[in-house]
Coordinates of C-alpha atoms in Angstrom, one line a residue:
M1 CA -83.3 70.9 -3.7
S2 CA -83.4 69.6 -0.1
S3 CA -80.3 69.5 2.1
N4 CA -80.8 67.3 5.2
T5 CA -77.7 68.5 7.0
G6 CA -77.4 66.3 10.1
K7 CA -80.3 64.7 11.8
D8 CA -80.8 67.2 14.7
V9 CA -82.1 69.8 12.3
L10 CA -83.6 69.3 8.8
L11 CA -83.2 72.1 6.2
E12 CA -85.3 71.6 3.1
R13 CA -86.6 73.4 0.1
V14 CA -90.3 72.5 -0.2
G15 CA -92.2 74.2 -3.0
N16 CA -91.3 77.9 -2.7
A17 CA -90.3 77.7 0.9
G18 CA -87.3 77.0 3.0
V19 CA -88.4 74.7 5.8
I20 CA -86.4 74.3 9.1
T21 CA -87.4 71.3 11.3
L22 CA -85.9 71.0 14.8
N23 CA -85.5 67.3 15.0
R24 CA -84.7 66.2 18.5
P25 CA -88.2 65.1 19.8
K26 CA -86.8 63.0 22.6
I27 CA -85.3 66.1 24.3
L28 CA -88.1 68.4 23.2
N29 CA -86.2 69.8 20.2
A30 CA -83.6 71.5 22.5
L31 CA -81.4 73.8 20.5
S32 CA -77.6 73.1 20.4
L33 CA -74.7 75.1 19.1
D34 CA -74.3 72.6 16.2
M35 CA -77.9 73.2 15.2
I36 CA -77.4 77.0 15.3
R37 CA -74.3 76.6 13.0
Q38 CA -76.5 74.7 10.5
I39 CA -79.5 77.0 10.6
Y40 CA -77.7 80.4 10.4
P41 CA -75.9 80.0 7.1
Q42 CA -78.9 78.3 5.5
L43 CA -81.2 81.2 6.5
K44 CA -78.7 83.7 5.0
K45 CA -78.7 81.7 1.8
W46 CA -82.5 81.5 1.6
E47 CA -82.7 85.3 2.2
K48 CA -80.6 85.9 -1.0
D49 CA -82.0 83.0 -3.1
S50 CA -84.6 84.2 -5.6
E51 CA -86.4 80.9 -5.6
T52 CA -87.1 80.8 -1.8
D53 CA -90.0 83.1 -1.1
I54 CA -90.8 82.2 2.6
V55 CA -89.2 80.4 5.5
I56 CA -91.2 78.1 7.9
I57 CA -89.7 76.8 11.2
K58 CA -91.3 73.9 13.2
G59 CA -90.5 71.1 15.6
T60 CA -90.7 67.3 15.1
G61 CA -93.4 65.6 17.2
D62 CA -96.3 67.2 19.0
R63 CA -94.8 67.8 22.4
A64 CA -92.5 70.7 21.6
F65 CA -91.5 73.3 19.1
C66 CA -88.3 73.9 21.1
A67 CA -88.2 73.7 24.9
G68 CA -85.0 75.7 25.2
G69 CA -81.2 75.4 24.9
D70 CA -79.0 72.7 26.1
I71 CA -78.3 74.3 29.4
R72 CA -76.8 71.3 31.1
S73 CA -74.0 71.2 28.5
L74 CA -73.6 75.0 29.1
A75 CA -73.2 74.5 32.8
D76 CA -70.7 71.7 32.3
A77 CA -68.7 73.9 30.0
G78 CA -68.8 76.9 32.4
K79 CA -67.3 74.8 35.2
V80 CA -64.2 74.0 33.2
G81 CA -63.8 77.3 31.3
D82 CA -64.9 75.8 27.9
P83 CA -65.4 78.5 25.2
L84 CA -69.0 77.1 24.6
T85 CA -70.1 79.6 27.3
Q86 CA -69.2 82.4 24.9
D87 CA -69.8 80.8 21.5
L88 CA -73.3 79.5 22.2
F89 CA -74.6 82.9 23.4
R90 CA -72.8 84.9 20.7
E91 CA -73.9 82.6 17.8
E92 CA -77.4 82.1 19.1
Y93 CA -78.0 85.9 19.4
T94 CA -76.5 86.4 16.0
L95 CA -79.1 83.9 14.6
N96 CA -81.9 85.6 16.6
N97 CA -80.9 88.9 15.0
A98 CA -80.9 87.3 11.5
I99 CA -84.5 86.2 12.1
G100 CA -85.4 89.7 13.4
T101 CA -84.0 91.4 10.3
F102 CA -85.0 88.6 7.8
K103 CA -86.3 90.2 4.6
K104 CA -88.8 87.6 3.6
P105 CA -91.9 86.2 5.4
Y106 CA -90.9 84.0 8.4
V107 CA -93.5 81.8 10.0
A108 CA -92.8 79.9 13.2
L109 CA -95.3 77.0 13.9
I110 CA -94.9 77.0 17.7
S111 CA -97.0 74.0 18.7
G112 CA -96.1 72.3 21.9
I113 CA -93.5 73.6 24.5
T114 CA -91.9 76.9 23.5
M115 CA -89.5 78.3 26.0
G116 CA -86.1 80.0 26.1
A117 CA -84.3 79.3 22.9
G118 CA -87.6 78.4 21.2
F119 CA -88.8 82.0 22.0
G120 CA -85.6 83.3 20.3
L121 CA -86.3 81.2 17.1
S122 CA -89.8 82.5 16.8
V123 CA -90.8 85.8 18.2
H124 CA -88.5 88.0 16.2
G125 CA -90.1 86.8 12.9
Q126 CA -93.3 88.3 11.5
F127 CA -95.6 85.3 12.2
R128 CA -95.9 83.0 15.2
V129 CA -98.7 80.4 15.0
A130 CA -99.8 78.9 18.4
T131 CA -102.0 75.8 18.7
E132 CA -104.0 74.3 21.6
K133 CA -100.8 72.4 22.5
T134 CA -98.6 75.5 22.8
L135 CA -97.1 76.0 26.3
F136 CA -95.1 79.2 26.5
A137 CA -92.9 80.5 29.3
M138 CA -89.6 82.2 30.0
P139 CA -88.5 80.4 33.2
E140 CA -84.9 81.6 33.4
T141 CA -85.1 83.4 36.8
A142 CA -85.6 79.9 38.3
I143 CA -82.2 78.7 37.1
G144 CA -80.1 81.8 37.8
L145 CA -80.3 83.2 34.2
F146 CA -82.5 86.0 32.7
P147 CA -85.0 85.9 29.8
D148 CA -82.5 86.4 27.0
V149 CA -82.6 85.7 23.2
G150 CA -84.1 89.1 22.7
G151 CA -86.5 88.9 25.6
G152 CA -85.3 92.3 26.7
Y153 CA -86.7 93.7 23.4
F154 CA -89.9 91.7 23.0
L155 CA -91.3 91.4 26.5
P156 CA -91.3 95.1 27.5
R157 CA -93.4 95.8 24.3
L158 CA -96.3 93.5 25.4
Q159 CA -99.3 95.2 26.8
G160 CA -98.9 97.1 30.1
K161 CA -96.6 95.3 32.6
L162 CA -97.4 91.8 31.2
G163 CA -93.9 91.3 29.8
L164 CA -92.2 92.2 33.1
F165 CA -94.6 89.9 34.9
L166 CA -93.8 87.0 32.6
A167 CA -90.1 87.7 32.8
L168 CA -89.8 87.8 36.6
T169 CA -92.3 85.0 37.4
G170 CA -91.9 82.6 34.5
F171 CA -95.7 82.4 34.3
R172 CA -96.9 79.7 31.8
L173 CA -99.3 80.7 29.0
R174 CA -101.2 77.9 27.2
G175 CA -102.9 77.6 23.9
R176 CA -105.0 80.5 22.7
D177 CA -103.6 82.6 25.6
V178 CA -100.2 82.7 23.9
Q179 CA -101.8 84.7 21.2
R180 CA -104.0 86.8 23.5
A181 CA -100.8 87.9 25.3
G182 CA -99.2 89.0 22.1
V183 CA -96.5 86.3 22.0
A184 CA -98.2 84.5 19.0
T185 CA -99.7 86.4 16.1
H186 CA -102.2 83.7 15.2
F187 CA -104.0 80.7 16.7
V188 CA -104.7 77.6 14.5
E189 CA -105.8 74.2 15.7
S190 CA -103.0 71.6 15.6
E191 CA -104.9 69.3 13.3
K192 CA -104.9 72.0 10.6
L193 CA -101.1 72.7 10.6
G194 CA -100.4 70.2 7.9
A195 CA -102.8 71.8 5.5
L196 CA -101.7 75.3 6.5
E197 CA -98.0 74.4 5.8
K198 CA -99.0 73.0 2.4
D199 CA -100.8 76.3 1.5
L200 CA -97.9 78.4 2.7
V201 CA -95.2 76.5 0.7
E202 CA -97.3 76.9 -2.5
L203 CA -97.4 80.7 -2.2
K204 CA -95.5 82.3 -5.0
S205 CA -93.5 85.4 -4.1
P206 CA -95.9 86.2 -1.3
S207 CA -96.0 89.6 0.4
V208 CA -96.4 89.8 4.2
S209 CA -100.1 90.5 3.7
D210 CA -100.5 87.4 1.4
V211 CA -99.1 85.2 4.2
A212 CA -101.3 87.0 6.8
Q213 CA -104.3 86.4 4.7
V214 CA -103.7 82.6 4.6
L215 CA -103.0 82.6 8.4
N216 CA -106.1 84.7 9.1
T217 CA -108.2 82.2 7.0
Y218 CA -107.0 79.2 9.1
Q219 CA -107.4 81.2 12.3
G220 CA -111.0 81.9 11.3
Q221 CA -111.7 78.2 11.0
S222 CA -110.2 77.4 14.4
T223 CA -112.9 77.9 17.0
L224 CA -111.4 75.6 19.8
D225 CA -111.4 77.4 23.2
A226 CA -112.6 80.6 21.6
E227 CA -115.1 81.1 24.3
K228 CA -112.6 80.5 27.2
P229 CA -111.5 83.8 28.7
F230 CA -107.8 84.8 28.8
A231 CA -106.3 83.1 31.9
L232 CA -104.9 86.5 33.1
Q233 CA -108.0 88.6 32.1
Q234 CA -109.1 89.3 35.6
H235 CA -105.6 90.0 36.7
T236 CA -104.3 92.4 34.0
G237 CA -105.3 95.5 36.0
A238 CA -103.5 94.1 39.1
I239 CA -100.4 93.2 37.1
D240 CA -100.2 96.7 35.7
R241 CA -100.6 98.2 39.1
L242 CA -98.5 95.8 41.2
F243 CA -95.6 95.5 38.7
K244 CA -95.4 99.3 38.1
A245 CA -92.4 100.0 40.3
S246 CA -88.8 101.3 40.2
S247 CA -87.3 98.2 41.8
V248 CA -87.9 94.5 42.5
E249 CA -88.2 95.3 46.2
E250 CA -91.0 97.8 45.4
I251 CA -92.9 95.1 43.4
L252 CA -92.7 92.8 46.5
E253 CA -93.9 95.6 48.7
N254 CA -96.8 96.2 46.3
L255 CA -97.7 92.5 46.4
Q256 CA -97.5 92.3 50.2
K257 CA -99.7 95.4 50.6
D258 CA -102.3 94.1 48.1
G259 CA -102.8 90.8 50.0
S260 CA -105.1 89.2 47.3
A261 CA -104.7 85.5 46.5
F262 CA -103.2 86.4 43.2
A263 CA -100.6 88.7 44.8
Q264 CA -99.8 86.1 47.4
K265 CA -99.2 83.5 44.7
Q266 CA -96.7 85.8 42.9
L267 CA -94.9 86.5 46.2
E268 CA -94.4 82.8 46.7
T269 CA -93.2 82.4 43.1
L270 CA -90.7 85.3 43.3
A271 CA -89.4 84.0 46.6
K272 CA -88.1 80.9 44.8
M273 CA -86.2 82.8 42.1
S274 CA -82.6 83.8 42.1
P275 CA -82.4 87.2 43.7
T276 CA -79.6 88.2 41.4
S277 CA -81.6 87.0 38.3
L278 CA -84.6 89.0 39.5
K279 CA -82.6 92.2 39.7
L280 CA -80.7 91.7 36.4
T281 CA -84.0 90.9 34.7
F282 CA -85.8 93.9 36.1
R283 CA -83.0 96.2 34.8
Q284 CA -82.8 94.3 31.5
M285 CA -86.6 95.0 30.9
Q286 CA -86.2 98.6 32.0
M287 CA -83.3 99.3 29.6
G288 CA -84.6 97.1 26.7
A289 CA -87.8 99.1 26.4
G290 CA -85.8 102.0 24.9
M291 CA -83.3 100.0 22.9
S292 CA -83.1 98.6 19.3
L293 CA -83.2 94.9 18.9
Q294 CA -79.4 94.9 18.1
E295 CA -78.6 97.0 21.3
V296 CA -80.6 94.5 23.3
F297 CA -78.6 91.6 22.0
V298 CA -75.3 93.4 22.9
M299 CA -76.7 94.1 26.4
E300 CA -77.9 90.5 26.8
Y301 CA -74.5 89.1 25.7
R302 CA -72.9 91.1 28.5
L303 CA -75.5 89.7 31.0
S304 CA -74.9 86.1 29.7
Q305 CA -71.2 86.4 30.5
A306 CA -71.9 87.8 33.9
C307 CA -74.2 84.8 34.7
M308 CA -71.4 82.4 33.4
R309 CA -69.0 84.1 35.8
G310 CA -71.4 83.9 38.8
S311 CA -72.6 80.9 40.8
D312 CA -76.4 81.0 40.6
F313 CA -76.7 79.5 37.1
Y314 CA -74.7 76.4 38.1
E315 CA -76.7 76.0 41.3
G316 CA -80.0 76.5 39.4
V317 CA -79.1 73.8 36.9
R318 CA -78.1 71.5 39.7
A319 CA -81.3 72.0 41.6
V320 CA -83.8 71.9 38.7
I321 CA -82.1 69.6 36.1
I322 CA -79.4 67.4 37.7
D323 CA -80.5 66.6 41.3
K324 CA -84.1 67.8 40.7
D325 CA -84.4 68.7 44.4
Q326 CA -86.0 72.1 43.4
N327 CA -84.1 73.6 46.3
P328 CA -81.4 75.9 45.0
K329 CA -79.1 77.7 47.5
W330 CA -78.8 81.1 45.9
K331 CA -75.8 83.4 46.5
P332 CA -76.5 86.1 47.5
S333 CA -79.7 84.6 49.1
T334 CA -81.6 87.9 49.5
L335 CA -82.4 90.8 47.3
A336 CA -80.9 93.2 49.8
E337 CA -77.5 91.5 49.4
V338 CA -77.6 91.9 45.6
T339 CA -75.7 95.2 45.5
E340 CA -76.2 98.0 42.9
Q341 CA -72.5 97.5 42.1
L342 CA -73.0 93.8 41.2
V343 CA -75.9 94.8 38.9
E344 CA -73.9 97.6 37.3
E345 CA -70.9 95.3 36.7
S346 CA -73.1 92.8 34.9
F347 CA -74.2 95.4 32.3
R348 CA -70.6 96.7 31.8
S349 CA -69.0 96.6 28.3
L350 CA -66.7 93.6 27.6
G351 CA -64.5 95.7 25.4
D352 CA -63.1 93.5 22.6
R353 CA -65.3 90.6 23.7
D354 CA -68.6 92.5 23.2
L355 CA -71.1 91.0 20.8
R356 CA -70.7 92.5 17.3
L357 CA -73.7 92.2 15.0

Protein backbone atom coordinates (compact mmCIF):
# COMPACT_ATOMS: atom_id res chain seq x y z
CA MET A 1 0.00 0.00 0.00
CA SER A 2 2.96 2.39 -0.04
CA SER A 3 3.59 4.77 -2.91
CA ASN A 4 7.09 6.25 -2.83
CA THR A 5 6.42 8.93 -5.39
CA GLY A 6 9.78 10.53 -6.10
CA LYS A 7 12.60 10.69 -3.63
CA ASP A 8 12.18 14.27 -2.33
CA VAL A 9 9.04 13.24 -0.47
CA LEU A 10 7.90 9.77 0.59
CA LEU A 11 4.17 9.03 0.82
CA GLU A 12 3.43 5.73 2.53
CA ARG A 13 0.62 3.82 4.17
CA VAL A 14 1.97 2.42 7.45
CA GLY A 15 -0.54 0.51 9.55
CA ASN A 16 -3.64 2.71 9.68
CA ALA A 17 -1.71 5.89 8.92
CA GLY A 18 -0.70 7.93 5.93
CA VAL A 19 2.92 8.97 6.53
CA ILE A 20 4.51 11.93 4.72
CA THR A 21 8.32 12.11 4.94
CA LEU A 22 10.10 15.20 3.64
CA ASN A 23 13.24 13.62 2.24
CA ARG A 24 15.84 16.26 1.34
CA PRO A 25 18.08 16.14 4.43
CA LYS A 26 21.08 17.73 2.68
CA ILE A 27 19.08 20.94 2.19
CA LEU A 28 17.19 20.68 5.49
CA ASN A 29 14.07 19.20 3.85
CA ALA A 30 13.30 22.44 2.01
CA LEU A 31 9.87 22.33 0.36
CA SER A 32 9.64 22.59 -3.44
CA LEU A 33 6.67 23.03 -5.77
CA ASP A 34 7.20 19.46 -7.00
CA MET A 35 6.86 18.16 -3.41
CA ILE A 36 3.69 20.23 -2.86
CA ARG A 37 2.24 18.70 -6.05
CA GLN A 38 2.84 15.22 -4.66
CA ILE A 39 1.63 15.85 -1.09
CA TYR A 40 -1.63 17.69 -1.87
CA PRO A 41 -3.43 15.02 -3.97
CA GLN A 42 -2.26 12.26 -1.60
CA LEU A 43 -3.59 14.16 1.42
CA LYS A 44 -6.96 14.55 -0.34
CA LYS A 45 -7.01 10.81 -1.10
CA TRP A 46 -6.19 9.87 2.48
CA GLU A 47 -8.93 12.16 3.75
CA LYS A 48 -11.52 10.14 1.77
CA ASP A 49 -9.90 6.70 2.21
CA SER A 50 -11.74 4.68 4.89
CA GLU A 51 -8.59 2.67 5.68
CA THR A 52 -6.47 5.73 6.52
CA ASP A 53 -7.30 6.94 10.03
CA ILE A 54 -4.53 9.43 10.76
CA VAL A 55 -1.80 11.36 8.91
CA ILE A 56 1.74 11.87 10.24
CA ILE A 57 4.26 14.27 8.66
CA LYS A 58 7.98 14.25 9.50
CA GLY A 59 11.39 15.06 8.06
CA THR A 60 14.34 12.77 7.26
CA GLY A 61 17.44 13.17 9.44
CA ASP A 62 17.65 14.90 12.79
CA ARG A 63 18.67 18.39 11.66
CA ALA A 64 15.37 19.63 10.24
CA PHE A 65 11.67 18.99 9.90
CA CYS A 66 11.56 21.60 7.11
CA ALA A 67 13.72 24.73 7.13
CA GLY A 68 11.55 26.59 4.60
CA GLY A 69 10.81 26.85 0.91
CA ASP A 70 13.25 26.94 -1.96
CA ILE A 71 13.53 30.73 -1.95
CA ARG A 72 16.60 30.92 -4.13
CA SER A 73 14.69 29.27 -7.01
CA LEU A 74 11.83 31.65 -6.31
CA ALA A 75 14.13 34.69 -6.55
CA ASP A 76 15.65 33.38 -9.81
CA ALA A 77 12.16 32.85 -11.22
CA GLY A 78 11.00 36.33 -10.22
CA LYS A 79 13.88 37.99 -12.05
CA VAL A 80 12.81 36.47 -15.37
CA GLY A 81 9.03 36.59 -14.91
CA ASP A 82 8.70 32.81 -14.49
CA PRO A 83 5.18 31.73 -13.34
CA LEU A 84 6.78 29.85 -10.39
CA THR A 85 6.34 33.12 -8.45
CA GLN A 86 2.56 32.66 -8.72
CA ASP A 87 2.28 28.86 -8.79
CA LEU A 88 4.40 28.18 -5.71
CA PHE A 89 2.47 30.53 -3.42
CA ARG A 90 -0.92 29.54 -4.81
CA GLU A 91 -0.34 25.80 -4.52
CA GLU A 92 1.48 26.01 -1.19
CA TYR A 93 -1.33 28.02 0.43
CA THR A 94 -3.88 25.59 -1.05
CA LEU A 95 -1.96 22.74 0.64
CA ASN A 96 -1.75 24.69 3.92
CA ASN A 97 -5.51 25.21 3.79
CA ALA A 98 -6.08 21.48 3.11
CA ILE A 99 -4.10 20.75 6.30
CA GLY A 100 -6.12 23.35 8.22
CA THR A 101 -9.42 21.80 7.13
CA PHE A 102 -8.29 18.14 7.22
CA LYS A 103 -11.02 15.96 8.71
CA LYS A 104 -8.80 13.32 10.35
CA PRO A 105 -6.12 13.63 13.04
CA TYR A 106 -2.96 15.22 11.61
CA VAL A 107 0.29 14.97 13.57
CA ALA A 108 3.44 16.92 12.63
CA LEU A 109 6.67 15.68 14.22
CA ILE A 110 8.60 18.96 14.12
CA SER A 111 12.03 17.84 15.34
CA GLY A 112 14.91 20.01 14.14
CA ILE A 113 14.69 23.29 12.21
CA THR A 114 11.10 24.34 11.50
CA MET A 115 10.78 27.64 9.67
CA GLY A 116 8.67 29.24 6.96
CA ALA A 117 7.22 26.47 4.80
CA GLY A 118 7.78 24.02 7.68
CA PHE A 119 5.48 26.18 9.82
CA GLY A 120 2.81 25.99 7.08
CA LEU A 121 3.02 22.18 6.92
CA SER A 122 2.57 21.81 10.68
CA VAL A 123 0.74 24.51 12.63
CA HIS A 124 -2.63 24.27 10.89
CA GLY A 125 -3.03 20.59 11.86
CA GLN A 126 -4.34 19.54 15.27
CA PHE A 127 -1.04 18.28 16.70
CA ARG A 128 2.54 19.54 16.52
CA VAL A 129 5.17 17.61 18.50
CA ALA A 130 8.39 19.48 19.32
CA THR A 131 11.58 17.84 20.65
CA GLU A 132 14.74 19.19 22.30
CA LYS A 133 16.13 19.55 18.74
CA THR A 134 13.34 21.82 17.49
CA LEU A 135 14.37 25.31 16.37
CA PHE A 136 11.42 27.45 15.32
CA ALA A 137 11.41 30.90 13.73
CA MET A 138 9.64 32.98 11.10
CA PRO A 139 12.62 34.96 9.74
CA GLU A 140 10.96 36.43 6.64
CA THR A 141 11.31 40.15 7.46
CA ALA A 142 15.09 39.65 7.15
CA ILE A 143 14.75 38.65 3.48
CA GLY A 144 12.13 41.13 2.32
CA LEU A 145 9.14 38.83 2.75
CA PHE A 146 6.50 38.43 5.50
CA PRO A 147 5.56 35.45 7.73
CA ASP A 148 3.18 33.79 5.29
CA VAL A 149 1.79 30.21 4.97
CA GLY A 150 -1.02 31.24 7.34
CA GLY A 151 1.19 33.12 9.79
CA GLY A 152 -1.34 35.94 9.59
CA TYR A 153 -3.92 33.60 11.13
CA PHE A 154 -1.84 31.61 13.61
CA LEU A 155 0.57 34.18 15.07
CA PRO A 156 -1.95 36.84 16.22
CA ARG A 157 -3.73 34.07 18.15
CA LEU A 158 -0.72 33.30 20.36
CA GLN A 159 -0.73 34.77 23.88
CA GLY A 160 -0.62 38.57 24.14
CA LYS A 161 1.68 40.22 21.60
CA LEU A 162 3.98 37.21 21.33
CA GLY A 163 2.94 36.44 17.73
CA LEU A 164 3.56 40.00 16.54
CA PHE A 165 6.94 39.96 18.30
CA LEU A 166 7.93 36.67 16.60
CA ALA A 167 6.64 37.92 13.23
CA LEU A 168 8.58 41.20 13.24
CA THR A 169 11.84 40.11 14.91
CA GLY A 170 12.21 36.51 13.67
CA PHE A 171 13.09 35.53 17.25
CA ARG A 172 14.17 31.88 17.54
CA LEU A 173 12.42 29.49 19.91
CA ARG A 174 14.13 26.24 20.89
CA GLY A 175 13.03 22.89 22.29
CA ARG A 176 10.40 23.01 25.01
CA ASP A 177 9.93 26.75 24.44
CA VAL A 178 8.26 25.99 21.09
CA GLN A 179 5.46 24.34 23.05
CA ARG A 180 5.44 26.96 25.82
CA ALA A 181 4.88 29.63 23.18
CA GLY A 182 1.91 27.68 21.78
CA VAL A 183 3.50 26.81 18.42
CA ALA A 184 3.75 23.11 19.34
CA THR A 185 0.97 21.27 21.18
CA HIS A 186 3.30 18.69 22.77
CA PHE A 187 6.94 18.15 23.75
CA VAL A 188 8.45 14.65 23.41
CA GLU A 189 12.15 13.75 23.67
CA SER A 190 13.57 12.93 20.21
CA GLU A 191 14.70 9.43 21.24
CA LYS A 192 11.04 8.54 21.89
CA LEU A 193 9.74 9.61 18.44
CA GLY A 194 10.19 6.17 16.87
CA ALA A 195 8.10 4.49 19.56
CA LEU A 196 5.54 7.32 19.46
CA GLU A 197 5.12 6.95 15.70
CA LYS A 198 4.70 3.17 16.05
CA ASP A 199 1.91 3.68 18.62
CA LEU A 200 0.20 6.30 16.44
CA VAL A 201 0.14 4.20 13.25
CA GLU A 202 -1.40 1.29 15.18
CA LEU A 203 -4.38 3.33 16.39
CA LYS A 204 -7.61 2.11 14.79
CA SER A 205 -10.14 4.82 13.84
CA PRO A 206 -8.80 7.14 16.55
CA SER A 207 -10.68 10.23 17.67
CA VAL A 208 -8.76 13.44 18.24
CA SER A 209 -8.85 12.68 21.98
CA ASP A 210 -7.40 9.18 21.41
CA VAL A 211 -4.42 10.74 19.62
CA ALA A 212 -4.10 13.40 22.33
CA GLN A 213 -4.01 10.68 24.97
CA VAL A 214 -1.07 8.92 23.28
CA LEU A 215 0.79 12.22 22.88
CA ASN A 216 0.07 13.22 26.48
CA THR A 217 1.47 9.88 27.70
CA TYR A 218 4.74 10.40 25.80
CA GLN A 219 4.93 14.00 26.93
CA GLY A 220 4.50 12.85 30.54
CA GLN A 221 7.53 10.58 30.12
CA SER A 222 9.65 13.41 28.65
CA THR A 223 11.25 15.33 31.52
CA LEU A 224 14.23 16.82 29.65
CA ASP A 225 14.57 20.59 30.29
CA ALA A 226 11.28 20.62 32.23
CA GLU A 227 12.88 22.69 34.98
CA LYS A 228 14.35 25.27 32.58
CA PRO A 229 12.18 28.42 32.45
CA PHE A 230 10.66 29.72 29.20
CA ALA A 231 13.35 31.84 27.48
CA LEU A 232 10.92 34.77 27.18
CA GLN A 233 9.32 34.33 30.60
CA GLN A 234 10.84 37.46 32.12
CA HIS A 235 10.06 39.45 28.97
CA THR A 236 6.41 38.54 28.27
CA GLY A 237 5.11 41.59 30.16
CA ALA A 238 7.55 43.82 28.28
CA ILE A 239 6.59 42.28 24.91
CA ASP A 240 2.87 42.86 25.58
CA ARG A 241 3.52 46.44 26.63
CA LEU A 242 6.13 47.46 24.03
CA PHE A 243 4.49 45.76 21.02
CA LYS A 244 1.03 47.14 21.84
CA ALA A 245 0.99 49.89 19.24
CA SER A 246 -0.88 51.19 16.22
CA SER A 247 2.20 51.25 13.96
CA VAL A 248 5.74 49.89 13.61
CA GLU A 249 7.05 53.40 14.33
CA GLU A 250 5.17 53.41 17.63
CA ILE A 251 6.75 50.07 18.58
CA LEU A 252 10.20 51.55 17.90
CA GLU A 253 9.32 54.60 20.02
CA ASN A 254 8.20 52.32 22.85
CA LEU A 255 11.45 50.35 22.64
CA GLN A 256 13.57 53.52 22.61
CA LYS A 257 11.75 54.98 25.62
CA ASP A 258 12.00 51.70 27.55
CA GLY A 259 15.80 51.63 27.32
CA SER A 260 16.20 48.12 28.84
CA ALA A 261 18.79 45.70 27.46
CA PHE A 262 15.94 43.59 26.03
CA ALA A 263 14.36 46.62 24.31
CA GLN A 264 17.75 47.68 22.94
CA LYS A 265 18.32 44.21 21.47
CA GLN A 266 14.94 44.33 19.70
CA LEU A 267 15.71 47.79 18.30
CA GLU A 268 18.97 46.49 16.86
CA THR A 269 17.18 43.47 15.35
CA LEU A 270 14.35 45.51 13.79
CA ALA A 271 16.87 48.01 12.33
CA LYS A 272 18.26 45.18 10.14
CA MET A 273 14.89 44.16 8.71
CA SER A 274 13.29 45.34 5.47
CA PRO A 275 11.24 48.45 6.38
CA THR A 276 8.64 47.44 3.77
CA SER A 277 8.42 43.92 5.23
CA LEU A 278 7.97 45.31 8.75
CA LYS A 279 5.04 47.50 7.67
CA LEU A 280 3.39 44.77 5.59
CA THR A 281 3.81 42.25 8.44
CA PHE A 282 2.38 44.63 11.04
CA ARG A 283 -0.73 45.19 8.90
CA GLN A 284 -0.97 41.45 8.07
CA MET A 285 -1.03 40.58 11.80
CA GLN A 286 -3.55 43.34 12.55
CA MET A 287 -5.93 42.21 9.81
CA GLY A 288 -5.38 38.46 10.22
CA ALA A 289 -6.50 38.59 13.86
CA GLY A 290 -10.08 39.12 12.67
CA MET A 291 -10.10 36.86 9.59
CA SER A 292 -10.86 33.20 8.87
CA LEU A 293 -7.95 30.99 7.81
CA GLN A 294 -9.19 31.10 4.20
CA GLU A 295 -9.43 34.93 4.21
CA VAL A 296 -5.87 35.07 5.53
CA PHE A 297 -4.55 32.92 2.66
CA VAL A 298 -6.28 35.19 0.12
CA MET A 299 -4.69 38.23 1.80
CA GLU A 300 -1.26 36.57 1.99
CA TYR A 301 -1.37 35.60 -1.68
CA ARG A 302 -1.89 39.29 -2.54
CA LEU A 303 1.07 40.19 -0.32
CA SER A 304 3.24 37.47 -1.89
CA GLN A 305 2.66 38.93 -5.32
CA ALA A 306 3.44 42.45 -4.06
CA CYS A 307 6.77 41.14 -2.71
CA MET A 308 7.52 39.45 -6.05
CA ARG A 309 6.89 42.80 -7.81
CA GLY A 310 9.09 44.72 -5.37
CA SER A 311 12.87 44.69 -4.92
CA ASP A 312 13.52 43.85 -1.25
CA PHE A 313 12.94 40.10 -1.60
CA TYR A 314 15.60 39.80 -4.32
CA GLU A 315 18.02 41.96 -2.32
CA GLY A 316 17.34 39.94 0.85
CA VAL A 317 18.04 36.64 -0.93
CA ARG A 318 21.25 38.13 -2.37
CA ALA A 319 22.49 39.37 1.02
CA VAL A 320 21.50 36.35 3.14
CA ILE A 321 21.68 33.37 0.77
CA ILE A 322 23.77 34.15 -2.32
CA ASP A 323 26.56 36.59 -1.33
CA LYS A 324 26.03 35.99 2.41
CA ASP A 325 27.33 39.49 3.22
CA GLN A 326 24.34 40.02 5.58
CA ASN A 327 24.23 43.61 4.40
CA PRO A 328 21.05 44.18 2.37
CA LYS A 329 20.39 47.59 0.82
CA TRP A 330 16.65 47.96 1.32
CA LYS A 331 14.54 50.21 -0.93
CA PRO A 332 12.95 52.22 0.63
CA SER A 333 15.66 52.23 3.32
CA THR A 334 13.59 53.80 6.12
CA LEU A 335 10.12 53.22 7.58
CA ALA A 336 9.22 56.86 6.89
CA GLU A 337 9.71 56.27 3.16
CA VAL A 338 7.37 53.25 3.11
CA THR A 339 4.19 55.14 2.25
CA GLU A 340 0.67 54.23 3.30
CA GLN A 341 -0.10 54.03 -0.44
CA LEU A 342 2.55 51.35 -0.98
CA VAL A 343 1.16 49.33 1.93
CA GLU A 344 -2.45 49.72 0.70
CA GLU A 345 -1.50 48.64 -2.83
CA SER A 346 0.12 45.45 -1.48
CA PHE A 347 -3.20 44.36 0.07
CA ARG A 348 -5.33 45.23 -2.96
CA SER A 349 -7.36 42.57 -4.76
CA LEU A 350 -5.73 40.95 -7.80
CA GLY A 351 -9.13 40.48 -9.44
CA ASP A 352 -9.09 37.31 -11.60
CA ARG A 353 -5.66 36.41 -10.23
CA ASP A 354 -6.78 36.32 -6.60
CA LEU A 355 -6.31 33.02 -4.75
CA ARG A 356 -9.47 30.87 -4.88
CA LEU A 357 -9.82 28.18 -2.23
